[in-house]
mmCIF file of C-alpha atoms and ligand atoms in Angstrom:
data_model
loop_
_atom_site.group_PDB
_atom_site.id
_atom_site.type_symbol
_atom_site.label_atom_id
_atom_site.label_comp_id
_atom_site.label_asym_id
_atom_site.label_seq_id
_atom_site.Cartn_x
_atom_site.Cartn_y
_atom_site.Cartn_z
ATOM 1 C CA MET A 263 -65.209 -89.140 -10.399
ATOM 2 C CA ILE A 264 -61.494 -89.741 -9.902
ATOM 3 C CA THR A 265 -59.493 -87.749 -7.364
ATOM 4 C CA ILE A 266 -55.754 -87.226 -7.614
ATOM 5 C CA ASP A 267 -53.960 -85.428 -4.816
ATOM 6 C CA VAL A 268 -51.067 -83.294 -5.967
ATOM 7 C CA ARG A 269 -48.277 -82.607 -3.523
ATOM 8 C CA SER A 270 -46.994 -79.052 -3.534
ATOM 9 C CA ALA A 271 -44.712 -77.011 -1.289
ATOM 10 C CA ALA A 272 -47.422 -74.345 -1.267
ATOM 11 C CA GLY A 273 -50.039 -76.833 -0.055
ATOM 12 C CA ASP A 274 -51.400 -80.038 -1.520
ATOM 13 C CA TYR A 275 -54.481 -79.825 -3.716
ATOM 14 C CA PRO A 276 -56.932 -82.297 -5.220
ATOM 15 C CA VAL A 277 -57.673 -82.699 -8.907
ATOM 16 C CA LEU A 278 -61.181 -84.016 -9.568
ATOM 17 C CA ILE A 279 -61.769 -85.620 -12.943
ATOM 18 C CA GLY A 280 -65.226 -86.701 -14.029
ATOM 19 C CA SER A 281 -68.115 -86.439 -16.411
ATOM 20 C CA GLY A 282 -70.407 -83.593 -15.331
ATOM 21 C CA VAL A 283 -68.400 -82.538 -12.248
ATOM 22 C CA LEU A 284 -68.748 -78.844 -13.086
ATOM 23 C CA ASP A 285 -72.426 -79.024 -12.180
ATOM 24 C CA ASP A 286 -71.381 -79.641 -8.589
ATOM 25 C CA ILE A 287 -68.803 -76.863 -8.450
ATOM 26 C CA SER A 288 -70.496 -74.920 -5.683
ATOM 27 C CA GLU A 289 -70.790 -77.878 -3.368
ATOM 28 C CA LEU A 290 -67.344 -79.291 -4.241
ATOM 29 C CA SER A 291 -65.706 -75.956 -3.643
ATOM 30 C CA ALA A 292 -67.503 -75.481 -0.330
ATOM 31 C CA ARG A 293 -66.542 -78.942 0.819
ATOM 32 C CA ILE A 294 -62.930 -78.933 -0.305
ATOM 33 C CA VAL A 295 -61.871 -75.303 -0.129
ATOM 34 C CA GLY A 296 -64.321 -74.181 2.522
ATOM 35 C CA ARG A 297 -66.306 -71.706 0.414
ATOM 36 C CA PRO A 298 -67.634 -71.257 -3.120
ATOM 37 C CA PRO A 299 -65.861 -69.048 -5.670
ATOM 38 C CA ARG A 300 -66.851 -65.365 -5.665
ATOM 39 C CA SER A 301 -65.850 -64.816 -9.270
ATOM 40 C CA VAL A 302 -65.692 -66.774 -12.516
ATOM 41 C CA VAL A 303 -63.247 -65.726 -15.220
ATOM 42 C CA THR A 304 -63.453 -67.242 -18.688
ATOM 43 C CA ASP A 305 -62.984 -66.434 -22.380
ATOM 44 C CA ALA A 306 -65.659 -65.524 -24.918
ATOM 45 C CA VAL A 307 -65.939 -68.996 -26.456
ATOM 46 C CA VAL A 308 -66.206 -70.833 -23.157
ATOM 47 C CA ALA A 309 -68.559 -68.158 -21.816
ATOM 48 C CA ARG A 310 -70.955 -69.003 -24.605
ATOM 49 C CA LEU A 311 -70.652 -72.777 -24.290
ATOM 50 C CA HIS A 312 -70.132 -73.605 -20.638
ATOM 51 C CA ALA A 313 -70.102 -70.627 -18.285
ATOM 52 C CA HIS A 314 -73.856 -70.706 -17.634
ATOM 53 C CA ARG A 315 -73.402 -74.033 -15.859
ATOM 54 C CA VAL A 316 -71.251 -72.516 -13.155
ATOM 55 C CA ALA A 317 -72.448 -68.917 -13.211
ATOM 56 C CA ALA A 318 -76.015 -69.847 -12.295
ATOM 57 C CA ALA A 319 -74.961 -72.188 -9.505
ATOM 58 C CA LEU A 320 -72.608 -69.564 -8.086
ATOM 59 C CA ASP A 321 -74.825 -66.567 -8.791
ATOM 60 C CA VAL A 322 -72.035 -64.574 -10.413
ATOM 61 C CA ASP A 323 -71.692 -62.624 -13.628
ATOM 62 C CA PRO A 324 -68.585 -64.042 -15.331
ATOM 63 C CA ILE A 325 -65.636 -61.882 -16.304
ATOM 64 C CA VAL A 326 -65.083 -62.589 -19.994
ATOM 65 C CA LEU A 327 -61.538 -62.131 -21.262
ATOM 66 C CA ALA A 328 -60.596 -61.950 -24.933
ATOM 67 C CA GLY A 329 -59.260 -65.366 -25.958
ATOM 68 C CA GLY A 330 -56.106 -66.327 -27.817
ATOM 69 C CA GLU A 331 -52.405 -66.374 -27.092
ATOM 70 C CA SER A 332 -52.045 -62.683 -28.023
ATOM 71 C CA ASN A 333 -54.437 -61.808 -25.198
ATOM 72 C CA LYS A 334 -52.507 -63.768 -22.561
ATOM 73 C CA ARG A 335 -51.025 -60.519 -21.330
ATOM 74 C CA TRP A 336 -50.802 -57.960 -18.545
ATOM 75 C CA SER A 337 -53.978 -56.196 -19.554
ATOM 76 C CA ALA A 338 -56.025 -59.368 -18.922
ATOM 77 C CA VAL A 339 -54.525 -59.587 -15.435
ATOM 78 C CA GLU A 340 -55.433 -55.971 -14.828
ATOM 79 C CA THR A 341 -58.984 -56.468 -16.116
ATOM 80 C CA SER A 342 -59.508 -59.399 -13.740
ATOM 81 C CA CYS A 343 -57.997 -57.669 -10.702
ATOM 82 C CA ARG A 344 -59.963 -54.457 -11.221
ATOM 83 C CA ARG A 345 -63.222 -56.359 -11.526
ATOM 84 C CA TRP A 346 -62.401 -58.307 -8.369
ATOM 85 C CA LEU A 347 -61.767 -55.054 -6.572
ATOM 86 C CA ALA A 348 -65.001 -53.538 -7.850
ATOM 87 C CA ASP A 349 -66.879 -56.656 -6.743
ATOM 88 C CA GLY A 350 -65.368 -56.420 -3.274
ATOM 89 C CA LEU A 351 -63.246 -59.571 -3.336
ATOM 90 C CA ASP A 352 -60.917 -59.705 -0.354
ATOM 91 C CA ARG A 353 -57.981 -61.850 0.708
ATOM 92 C CA SER A 354 -60.254 -64.706 1.703
ATOM 93 C CA SER A 355 -62.113 -64.801 -1.623
ATOM 94 C CA ILE A 356 -61.721 -67.592 -4.127
ATOM 95 C CA VAL A 357 -61.859 -67.187 -7.898
ATOM 96 C CA LEU A 358 -62.590 -69.770 -10.571
ATOM 97 C CA ALA A 359 -60.720 -69.917 -13.892
ATOM 98 C CA LEU A 360 -62.918 -71.627 -16.467
ATOM 99 C CA GLY A 361 -61.281 -72.275 -19.820
ATOM 100 C CA GLY A 362 -58.229 -73.525 -21.632
ATOM 101 C CA GLY A 363 -54.603 -72.993 -20.724
ATOM 102 C CA ILE A 364 -54.765 -69.335 -21.712
ATOM 103 C CA VAL A 365 -57.450 -68.651 -19.119
ATOM 104 C CA THR A 366 -55.934 -70.773 -16.345
ATOM 105 C CA ASP A 367 -52.425 -69.332 -16.862
ATOM 106 C CA THR A 368 -53.742 -65.757 -16.862
ATOM 107 C CA VAL A 369 -56.229 -66.063 -14.011
ATOM 108 C CA GLY A 370 -53.828 -68.119 -11.898
ATOM 109 C CA PHE A 371 -51.299 -65.327 -12.278
ATOM 110 C CA ALA A 372 -53.862 -62.657 -11.487
ATOM 111 C CA ALA A 373 -54.818 -64.641 -8.365
ATOM 112 C CA ALA A 374 -51.142 -64.881 -7.419
ATOM 113 C CA THR A 375 -50.828 -61.116 -7.393
ATOM 114 C CA TYR A 376 -54.267 -59.779 -6.385
ATOM 115 C CA LEU A 377 -53.927 -58.449 -2.823
ATOM 116 C CA ARG A 378 -50.584 -60.312 -2.833
ATOM 117 C CA GLY A 379 -52.276 -63.607 -3.519
ATOM 118 C CA ILE A 380 -55.711 -65.190 -3.239
ATOM 119 C CA ALA A 381 -56.869 -68.775 -3.707
ATOM 120 C CA TRP A 382 -58.070 -69.970 -7.091
ATOM 121 C CA ILE A 383 -59.741 -72.969 -8.649
ATOM 122 C CA ALA A 384 -58.827 -74.220 -12.108
ATOM 123 C CA ALA A 385 -61.620 -75.644 -14.231
ATOM 124 C CA PRO A 386 -59.838 -76.574 -17.475
ATOM 125 C CA THR A 387 -62.053 -77.024 -20.528
ATOM 126 C CA THR A 388 -59.474 -78.071 -23.124
ATOM 127 C CA LEU A 389 -57.659 -81.378 -23.205
ATOM 128 C CA LEU A 390 -54.333 -79.564 -23.026
ATOM 129 C CA GLY A 391 -55.595 -77.544 -20.101
ATOM 130 C CA MET A 392 -56.614 -80.687 -18.252
ATOM 131 C CA VAL A 393 -53.568 -82.826 -18.811
ATOM 132 C CA ASP A 394 -50.991 -80.061 -18.685
ATOM 133 C CA ALA A 395 -51.686 -76.394 -17.973
ATOM 134 C CA ALA A 396 -53.960 -76.643 -14.931
ATOM 135 C CA VAL A 397 -51.702 -78.941 -12.934
ATOM 136 C CA GLY A 398 -48.284 -78.023 -11.611
ATOM 137 C CA GLY A 399 -48.638 -74.497 -10.305
ATOM 138 C CA LYS A 400 -47.037 -72.542 -13.143
ATOM 139 C CA THR A 401 -49.012 -69.423 -13.999
ATOM 140 C CA GLY A 402 -48.125 -66.429 -16.115
ATOM 141 C CA VAL A 403 -48.601 -64.270 -19.165
ATOM 142 C CA ASN A 404 -46.610 -63.375 -22.279
ATOM 143 C CA LEU A 405 -44.601 -60.298 -23.147
ATOM 144 C CA PRO A 406 -44.190 -59.016 -26.710
ATOM 145 C CA GLU A 407 -40.646 -60.431 -26.437
ATOM 146 C CA GLY A 408 -41.754 -63.994 -25.768
ATOM 147 C CA LYS A 409 -44.078 -66.493 -24.142
ATOM 148 C CA ASN A 410 -44.542 -66.935 -20.401
ATOM 149 C CA LEU A 411 -41.871 -64.390 -19.516
ATOM 150 C CA VAL A 412 -43.666 -63.171 -16.403
ATOM 151 C CA GLY A 413 -45.357 -65.485 -13.995
ATOM 152 C CA ALA A 414 -45.490 -67.136 -10.613
ATOM 153 C CA PHE A 415 -45.634 -70.517 -8.993
ATOM 154 C CA TRP A 416 -49.112 -70.318 -7.536
ATOM 155 C CA PRO A 417 -50.859 -73.678 -7.414
ATOM 156 C CA PRO A 418 -54.657 -73.751 -7.421
ATOM 157 C CA ALA A 419 -56.541 -74.842 -4.322
ATOM 158 C CA LEU A 420 -58.550 -77.268 -6.425
ATOM 159 C CA VAL A 421 -58.710 -78.452 -10.025
ATOM 160 C CA VAL A 422 -62.040 -79.571 -11.474
ATOM 161 C CA ALA A 423 -61.690 -81.263 -14.858
ATOM 162 C CA ASP A 424 -65.100 -81.960 -16.353
ATOM 163 C CA THR A 425 -64.389 -84.147 -19.368
ATOM 164 C CA ASP A 426 -67.888 -83.467 -20.760
ATOM 165 C CA THR A 427 -66.657 -80.005 -21.750
ATOM 166 C CA LEU A 428 -64.408 -81.684 -24.321
ATOM 167 C CA ALA A 429 -67.507 -82.495 -26.389
ATOM 168 C CA THR A 430 -67.547 -78.950 -27.781
ATOM 169 C CA LEU A 431 -63.815 -78.654 -28.369
ATOM 170 C CA PRO A 432 -62.849 -78.425 -32.059
ATOM 171 C CA PRO A 433 -61.342 -81.789 -33.118
ATOM 172 C CA ARG A 434 -58.105 -80.091 -34.081
ATOM 173 C CA GLU A 435 -57.699 -78.811 -30.503
ATOM 174 C CA LEU A 436 -58.552 -82.268 -29.212
ATOM 175 C CA ARG A 437 -55.908 -83.929 -31.375
ATOM 176 C CA ALA A 438 -53.339 -81.340 -30.342
ATOM 177 C CA GLY A 439 -54.053 -82.103 -26.685
ATOM 178 C CA LEU A 440 -53.597 -85.799 -27.391
ATOM 179 C CA ALA A 441 -49.980 -85.116 -28.325
ATOM 180 C CA GLU A 442 -49.385 -84.159 -24.686
ATOM 181 C CA VAL A 443 -51.092 -87.400 -23.628
ATOM 182 C CA VAL A 444 -48.731 -89.360 -25.882
ATOM 183 C CA LYS A 445 -45.817 -87.447 -24.365
ATOM 184 C CA ALA A 446 -46.933 -88.223 -20.811
ATOM 185 C CA ALA A 447 -47.555 -91.867 -21.693
ATOM 186 C CA TRP A 448 -44.090 -92.210 -23.145
ATOM 187 C CA ILE A 449 -42.493 -90.695 -20.047
ATOM 188 C CA SER A 450 -43.951 -93.149 -17.599
ATOM 189 C CA ASP A 451 -47.001 -95.199 -18.592
ATOM 190 C CA HIS A 452 -46.716 -96.834 -22.010
ATOM 191 C CA SER A 453 -49.968 -98.727 -21.570
ATOM 192 C CA LEU A 454 -51.758 -95.358 -21.640
ATOM 193 C CA LEU A 455 -50.902 -95.231 -25.359
ATOM 194 C CA ASP A 456 -53.499 -97.954 -25.891
ATOM 195 C CA LEU A 457 -56.262 -95.588 -24.728
ATOM 196 C CA VAL A 458 -55.363 -92.814 -27.163
ATOM 197 C CA PRO A 459 -57.787 -92.726 -30.092
ATOM 198 C CA VAL A 460 -56.213 -92.968 -33.527
ATOM 199 C CA GLY A 461 -57.121 -91.936 -37.054
ATOM 200 C CA ALA A 462 -57.633 -88.994 -39.343
ATOM 201 C CA ASP A 463 -60.987 -88.033 -37.855
ATOM 202 C CA ILE A 464 -60.442 -88.255 -34.110
ATOM 203 C CA GLY A 465 -63.156 -86.462 -32.198
ATOM 204 C CA TYR A 466 -64.918 -86.503 -28.866
ATOM 205 C CA ASP A 467 -66.962 -89.498 -30.053
ATOM 206 C CA SER A 468 -63.799 -91.542 -30.500
ATOM 207 C CA LEU A 469 -63.909 -92.449 -26.798
ATOM 208 C CA THR A 470 -66.652 -93.155 -24.305
ATOM 209 C CA LYS A 471 -67.279 -90.752 -21.438
ATOM 210 C CA SER A 472 -65.482 -93.062 -19.065
ATOM 211 C CA GLY A 473 -62.708 -93.484 -21.631
ATOM 212 C CA TRP A 474 -62.057 -89.735 -21.524
ATOM 213 C CA VAL A 475 -62.136 -89.721 -17.741
ATOM 214 C CA GLU A 476 -59.644 -92.540 -17.535
ATOM 215 C CA MET A 477 -57.290 -91.154 -20.159
ATOM 216 C CA VAL A 478 -57.296 -87.655 -18.666
ATOM 217 C CA ALA A 479 -56.874 -88.998 -15.133
ATOM 218 C CA ARG A 480 -53.932 -91.194 -16.050
ATOM 219 C CA SER A 481 -52.242 -88.313 -17.859
ATOM 220 C CA ILE A 482 -52.780 -86.011 -14.901
ATOM 221 C CA ARG A 483 -51.401 -88.638 -12.556
ATOM 222 C CA ILE A 484 -48.174 -88.715 -14.539
ATOM 223 C CA LYS A 485 -47.781 -84.962 -14.523
ATOM 224 C CA SER A 486 -48.732 -84.688 -10.856
ATOM 225 C CA GLU A 487 -46.143 -87.233 -9.787
ATOM 226 C CA ILE A 488 -43.435 -85.467 -11.738
ATOM 227 C CA VAL A 489 -44.250 -81.983 -10.461
ATOM 228 C CA ALA A 490 -44.613 -83.218 -6.886
ATOM 229 C CA ASP A 491 -41.061 -84.515 -6.990
ATOM 230 C CA ASP A 492 -39.637 -81.474 -8.737
ATOM 231 C CA GLU A 493 -41.939 -78.500 -8.479
ATOM 232 C CA ARG A 494 -39.402 -75.896 -9.579
ATOM 233 C CA GLU A 495 -37.853 -77.782 -12.452
ATOM 234 C CA ALA A 496 -34.454 -78.592 -11.006
ATOM 235 C CA GLY A 497 -34.388 -81.949 -12.779
ATOM 236 C CA LEU A 498 -37.191 -84.440 -13.233
ATOM 237 C CA ARG A 499 -39.748 -81.861 -14.368
ATOM 238 C CA LYS A 500 -37.601 -81.324 -17.435
ATOM 239 C CA SER A 501 -38.816 -84.707 -18.676
ATOM 240 C CA LEU A 502 -42.114 -82.973 -19.520
ATOM 241 C CA ASN A 503 -40.178 -81.147 -22.234
ATOM 242 C CA LEU A 504 -40.028 -84.318 -24.317
ATOM 243 C CA GLY A 505 -40.901 -83.260 -27.859
ATOM 244 C CA HIS A 506 -40.840 -79.587 -26.938
ATOM 245 C CA THR A 507 -37.377 -78.536 -28.120
ATOM 246 C CA LEU A 508 -38.134 -78.777 -31.825
ATOM 247 C CA GLY A 509 -41.818 -78.135 -31.049
ATOM 248 C CA HIS A 510 -41.132 -74.690 -29.594
ATOM 249 C CA ALA A 511 -38.749 -73.873 -32.443
ATOM 250 C CA LEU A 512 -41.388 -74.761 -35.042
ATOM 251 C CA GLU A 513 -43.946 -72.587 -33.275
ATOM 252 C CA ALA A 514 -41.565 -69.630 -32.995
ATOM 253 C CA ALA A 515 -40.284 -69.968 -36.577
ATOM 254 C CA THR A 516 -43.853 -69.732 -37.860
ATOM 255 C CA ASP A 517 -44.827 -66.842 -35.555
ATOM 256 C CA TYR A 518 -47.157 -69.100 -33.556
ATOM 257 C CA ARG A 519 -49.602 -69.067 -36.461
ATOM 258 C CA ARG A 520 -49.216 -72.347 -38.281
ATOM 259 C CA PHE A 521 -49.266 -74.987 -35.555
ATOM 260 C CA LEU A 522 -51.305 -75.528 -32.467
ATOM 261 C CA HIS A 523 -48.867 -76.186 -29.663
ATOM 262 C CA GLY A 524 -49.666 -79.909 -29.566
ATOM 263 C CA GLU A 525 -49.211 -80.228 -33.324
ATOM 264 C CA ALA A 526 -45.717 -78.786 -33.046
ATOM 265 C CA VAL A 527 -45.085 -81.141 -30.114
ATOM 266 C CA ALA A 528 -46.147 -84.104 -32.278
ATOM 267 C CA TRP A 529 -43.428 -83.137 -34.788
ATOM 268 C CA GLY A 530 -41.079 -82.672 -31.863
ATOM 269 C CA LEU A 531 -41.832 -86.160 -30.550
ATOM 270 C CA GLU A 532 -40.903 -87.603 -33.913
ATOM 271 C CA ALA A 533 -37.686 -85.593 -33.946
ATOM 272 C CA ALA A 534 -36.861 -86.757 -30.425
ATOM 273 C CA ALA A 535 -37.483 -90.359 -31.475
ATOM 274 C CA LEU A 536 -35.018 -90.036 -34.372
ATOM 275 C CA LEU A 537 -32.451 -88.427 -32.092
ATOM 276 C CA GLY A 538 -32.958 -91.035 -29.385
ATOM 277 C CA ARG A 539 -32.094 -93.705 -31.918
ATOM 278 C CA ARG A 540 -29.064 -91.795 -33.199
ATOM 279 C CA HIS A 541 -27.799 -91.328 -29.660
ATOM 280 C CA GLY A 542 -28.192 -95.009 -28.955
ATOM 281 C CA VAL A 543 -30.681 -94.535 -26.105
ATOM 282 C CA LEU A 544 -33.742 -95.768 -28.039
ATOM 283 C CA SER A 545 -34.136 -99.005 -30.023
ATOM 284 C CA ALA A 546 -35.334 -99.109 -33.631
ATOM 285 C CA HIS A 547 -38.566 -100.583 -32.346
ATOM 286 C CA GLY A 548 -38.972 -97.750 -29.805
ATOM 287 C CA GLU A 549 -38.331 -95.159 -32.482
ATOM 288 C CA GLN A 550 -41.021 -96.689 -34.657
ATOM 289 C CA GLU A 551 -43.458 -96.961 -31.766
ATOM 290 C CA LEU A 552 -43.124 -93.333 -30.670
ATOM 291 C CA ARG A 553 -43.230 -91.982 -34.208
ATOM 292 C CA SER A 554 -46.312 -93.948 -35.066
ATOM 293 C CA ALA A 555 -48.018 -92.902 -31.818
ATOM 294 C CA ALA A 556 -47.490 -89.293 -32.914
ATOM 295 C CA GLN A 557 -48.544 -89.972 -36.496
ATOM 296 C CA ARG A 558 -51.697 -91.820 -35.470
ATOM 297 C CA LEU A 559 -53.073 -88.550 -34.081
ATOM 298 C CA GLY A 560 -53.937 -87.620 -37.645
ATOM 299 C CA PRO A 561 -52.832 -84.896 -40.033
ATOM 300 C CA ARG A 562 -51.001 -81.805 -38.850
ATOM 301 C CA PRO A 563 -49.635 -78.748 -40.643
ATOM 302 C CA ALA A 564 -46.666 -79.587 -42.838
ATOM 303 C CA ILE A 565 -43.040 -78.649 -42.253
ATOM 304 C CA ASP A 566 -41.785 -79.284 -45.820
ATOM 305 C CA ASP A 567 -41.481 -75.660 -46.797
ATOM 306 C CA LEU A 568 -39.598 -74.594 -43.652
ATOM 307 C CA ASP A 569 -35.852 -74.060 -43.786
ATOM 308 C CA PRO A 570 -34.356 -76.440 -41.187
ATOM 309 C CA GLU A 571 -31.408 -74.128 -40.546
ATOM 310 C CA ARG A 572 -33.709 -71.247 -39.779
ATOM 311 C CA VAL A 573 -35.991 -73.333 -37.567
ATOM 312 C CA CYS A 574 -33.056 -74.765 -35.647
ATOM 313 C CA ARG A 575 -31.696 -71.285 -34.958
ATOM 314 C CA PHE A 576 -34.767 -70.933 -32.724
ATOM 315 C CA ILE A 577 -33.586 -73.958 -30.771
ATOM 316 C CA ALA A 578 -30.279 -72.288 -30.120
ATOM 317 C CA THR A 579 -32.002 -69.286 -28.590
ATOM 318 C CA ASP A 580 -34.205 -71.481 -26.411
ATOM 319 C CA LYS A 581 -33.605 -71.114 -22.697
ATOM 320 C CA LYS A 582 -32.440 -74.738 -22.498
ATOM 321 C CA ARG A 583 -29.098 -73.837 -24.043
ATOM 322 C CA ASP A 584 -25.868 -73.786 -22.075
ATOM 323 C CA ALA A 585 -22.149 -73.779 -22.841
ATOM 324 C CA GLN A 586 -22.074 -77.384 -24.117
ATOM 325 C CA GLY A 587 -24.903 -76.983 -26.591
ATOM 326 C CA VAL A 588 -28.621 -77.543 -26.354
ATOM 327 C CA ALA A 589 -29.977 -79.978 -23.769
ATOM 328 C CA TRP A 590 -32.692 -82.229 -25.150
ATOM 329 C CA VAL A 591 -34.911 -84.707 -23.406
ATOM 330 C CA LEU A 592 -34.655 -87.898 -25.423
ATOM 331 C CA PRO A 593 -36.894 -90.956 -25.322
ATOM 332 C CA THR A 594 -35.611 -94.319 -24.177
ATOM 333 C CA ASP A 595 -37.482 -97.592 -24.563
ATOM 334 C CA ASP A 596 -39.132 -97.181 -21.204
ATOM 335 C CA GLY A 597 -39.052 -93.463 -20.488
ATOM 336 C CA VAL A 598 -36.729 -90.555 -21.103
ATOM 337 C CA VAL A 599 -33.181 -89.378 -20.464
ATOM 338 C CA LEU A 600 -32.512 -85.756 -19.579
ATOM 339 C CA ASP A 601 -29.787 -83.351 -20.617
ATOM 340 C CA GLN A 602 -28.710 -84.991 -23.846
ATOM 341 C CA ARG A 603 -26.440 -82.587 -25.713
ATOM 342 C CA VAL A 604 -27.554 -82.233 -29.314
ATOM 343 C CA GLU A 605 -25.522 -80.218 -31.806
ATOM 344 C CA THR A 606 -27.444 -77.843 -34.017
ATOM 345 C CA SER A 607 -26.121 -79.647 -37.104
ATOM 346 C CA GLU A 608 -27.663 -82.868 -35.838
ATOM 347 C CA ALA A 609 -31.023 -81.222 -35.191
ATOM 348 C CA ILE A 610 -30.965 -79.863 -38.744
ATOM 349 C CA GLU A 611 -30.282 -83.338 -40.156
ATOM 350 C CA VAL A 612 -33.161 -84.776 -38.172
ATOM 351 C CA MET A 613 -35.535 -82.111 -39.379
ATOM 352 C CA ARG A 614 -34.492 -82.853 -42.959
ATOM 353 C CA GLU A 615 -35.223 -86.509 -42.294
ATOM 354 C CA LEU A 616 -38.708 -85.596 -41.065
ATOM 355 C CA GLN A 617 -39.275 -83.514 -44.180
ATOM 356 C CA ARG A 618 -38.426 -86.522 -46.333
ATOM 357 C CA GLY A 619 -41.196 -88.372 -44.495
HETATM 358 N N1 NAD B 724 -49.024 -73.560 -16.841
HETATM 359 C C1 NAD B 724 -48.556 -74.624 -17.466
HETATM 360 O O1 NAD B 724 -47.895 -75.481 -16.890
HETATM 361 C C2 NAD B 724 -48.878 -74.793 -18.914
HETATM 362 C C3 NAD B 724 -48.643 -76.032 -19.532
HETATM 363 C C4 NAD B 724 -49.000 -76.172 -20.869
HETATM 364 C C5 NAD B 724 -49.538 -75.102 -21.578
HETATM 365 N N2 NAD B 724 -49.740 -73.914 -20.939
HETATM 366 C C6 NAD B 724 -50.312 -72.778 -21.667
HETATM 367 O O2 NAD B 724 -51.597 -73.120 -22.136
HETATM 368 C C7 NAD B 724 -51.921 -72.284 -23.241
HETATM 369 C C8 NAD B 724 -52.629 -73.095 -24.294
HETATM 370 O O3 NAD B 724 -53.796 -73.648 -23.738
HETATM 371 P P1 NAD B 724 -54.963 -74.238 -24.662
HETATM 372 O O4 NAD B 724 -54.386 -75.085 -25.706
HETATM 373 O O5 NAD B 724 -55.958 -74.806 -23.736
HETATM 374 O O6 NAD B 724 -55.481 -72.939 -25.432
HETATM 375 P P2 NAD B 724 -56.742 -71.974 -25.235
HETATM 376 O O7 NAD B 724 -56.980 -71.654 -23.821
HETATM 377 O O8 NAD B 724 -56.529 -70.839 -26.167
HETATM 378 O O9 NAD B 724 -57.946 -72.857 -25.790
HETATM 379 C C9 NAD B 724 -57.952 -73.217 -27.152
HETATM 380 C C10 NAD B 724 -59.227 -72.746 -27.848
HETATM 381 O O10 NAD B 724 -60.323 -73.560 -27.425
HETATM 382 C C11 NAD B 724 -61.390 -72.752 -26.941
HETATM 383 N N3 NAD B 724 -62.062 -73.572 -25.933
HETATM 384 C C12 NAD B 724 -61.674 -73.813 -24.661
HETATM 385 N N4 NAD B 724 -62.460 -74.727 -24.098
HETATM 386 C C13 NAD B 724 -63.375 -75.067 -25.028
HETATM 387 C C14 NAD B 724 -64.448 -75.994 -25.050
HETATM 388 N N5 NAD B 724 -64.703 -76.798 -24.011
HETATM 389 N N6 NAD B 724 -65.202 -76.074 -26.177
HETATM 390 C C15 NAD B 724 -64.906 -75.317 -27.264
HETATM 391 N N7 NAD B 724 -63.900 -74.459 -27.304
HETATM 392 C C16 NAD B 724 -63.123 -74.343 -26.200
HETATM 393 C C17 NAD B 724 -60.746 -71.504 -26.472
HETATM 394 O O11 NAD B 724 -61.640 -70.433 -26.455
HETATM 395 C C18 NAD B 724 -59.650 -71.321 -27.515
HETATM 396 O O12 NAD B 724 -60.179 -70.742 -28.658
HETATM 397 C C19 NAD B 724 -50.622 -71.683 -23.723
HETATM 398 O O13 NAD B 724 -50.600 -70.313 -23.423
HETATM 399 C C20 NAD B 724 -49.556 -72.416 -22.904
HETATM 400 O O14 NAD B 724 -48.440 -71.610 -22.632
HETATM 401 C C21 NAD B 724 -49.420 -73.749 -19.638
HETATM 402 ZN ZN1 ZN B 725 -46.625 -78.684 -24.139
#
């Protein structure tokens, strides 16, 4: 088991990464947070596959939320809070969020607001949840108008990432999560790229158990260092948006139906590599290296049929826009540069270049 301590203004918290660590949740929680969780909240898929492991040890009947981005909404927060009330949870109670980023974002936000805030534990069960969503303290839900429009900074008291849970994750979800690993590696640990499995049929078996632990831990370390230095995204935390400007636009332009988030980010990493080269901040070699790291994650939904002008209009409405244009994070040979102004016309050209292959 690897432990990473995350610094936070709201209180530091440990992230435990290991094979099988969920089996010890009751004891770990008692030792680190002082008491075991009184409630487990999960989604239907994870309830079927993994919840029994914690529910039996904790002697609780899990709250099962409907899964999917469209259910990351107020009503799920209300469902959780009302059950907690019915079960007599008070201000000193701790709740456990077991699932992917949808569950941890929703339950973290419910915990932030229940009785004006109770402690929570994140037990991410997707790769994206482990390396991204569960660490950093951002919680929230969507509105019909857009993603993550209501939320709170409410860091967990503990994160328990059991990499064994990845064994049941659909390979497509696994590959999408790897795009965030590639992103993190590019930001500050290029040697991590060597641990990322490659090929058209990447799956859980592509790495050993300890390989998963090491790769997840090193990715979490990168994110934790960045968020510790800039919890509220005044500067450095923006570097985590590498690949996300075009990525978000692709997701929005296809109504969040065509791409998994990480797949859109993989396209976005390629776009950022092309732009980095054009802006003279990334060498030809660096461009090739980042693009091939994204491509080696295997096939992803195509962008050929999308109108670049339409897609790039979604960039212009992104919250990263200001008077001088849209601020991109661009890759350099050994990291990233923030706040690079990119004209819409340039983004369109780059997307056309990606479509040409
Ligand atoms: N708070 C943050 O800083 C942050 C950062 C990144 C992403 N996010 C959020 O995370 C969400 C996406 O998270 P996600 O990609 O984990 O999606 P998700 O939670 O929907 O999980 C993806 C799918 O995998 C299933 N699943 C989860 N664990 C499984 C397992 N071990 N085996 C089999 N199936 C499993 C889920 O039921 C779901 O169908 C988005 O809403 C995004 O906004 C938040
Ligand atoms: Zn992301």
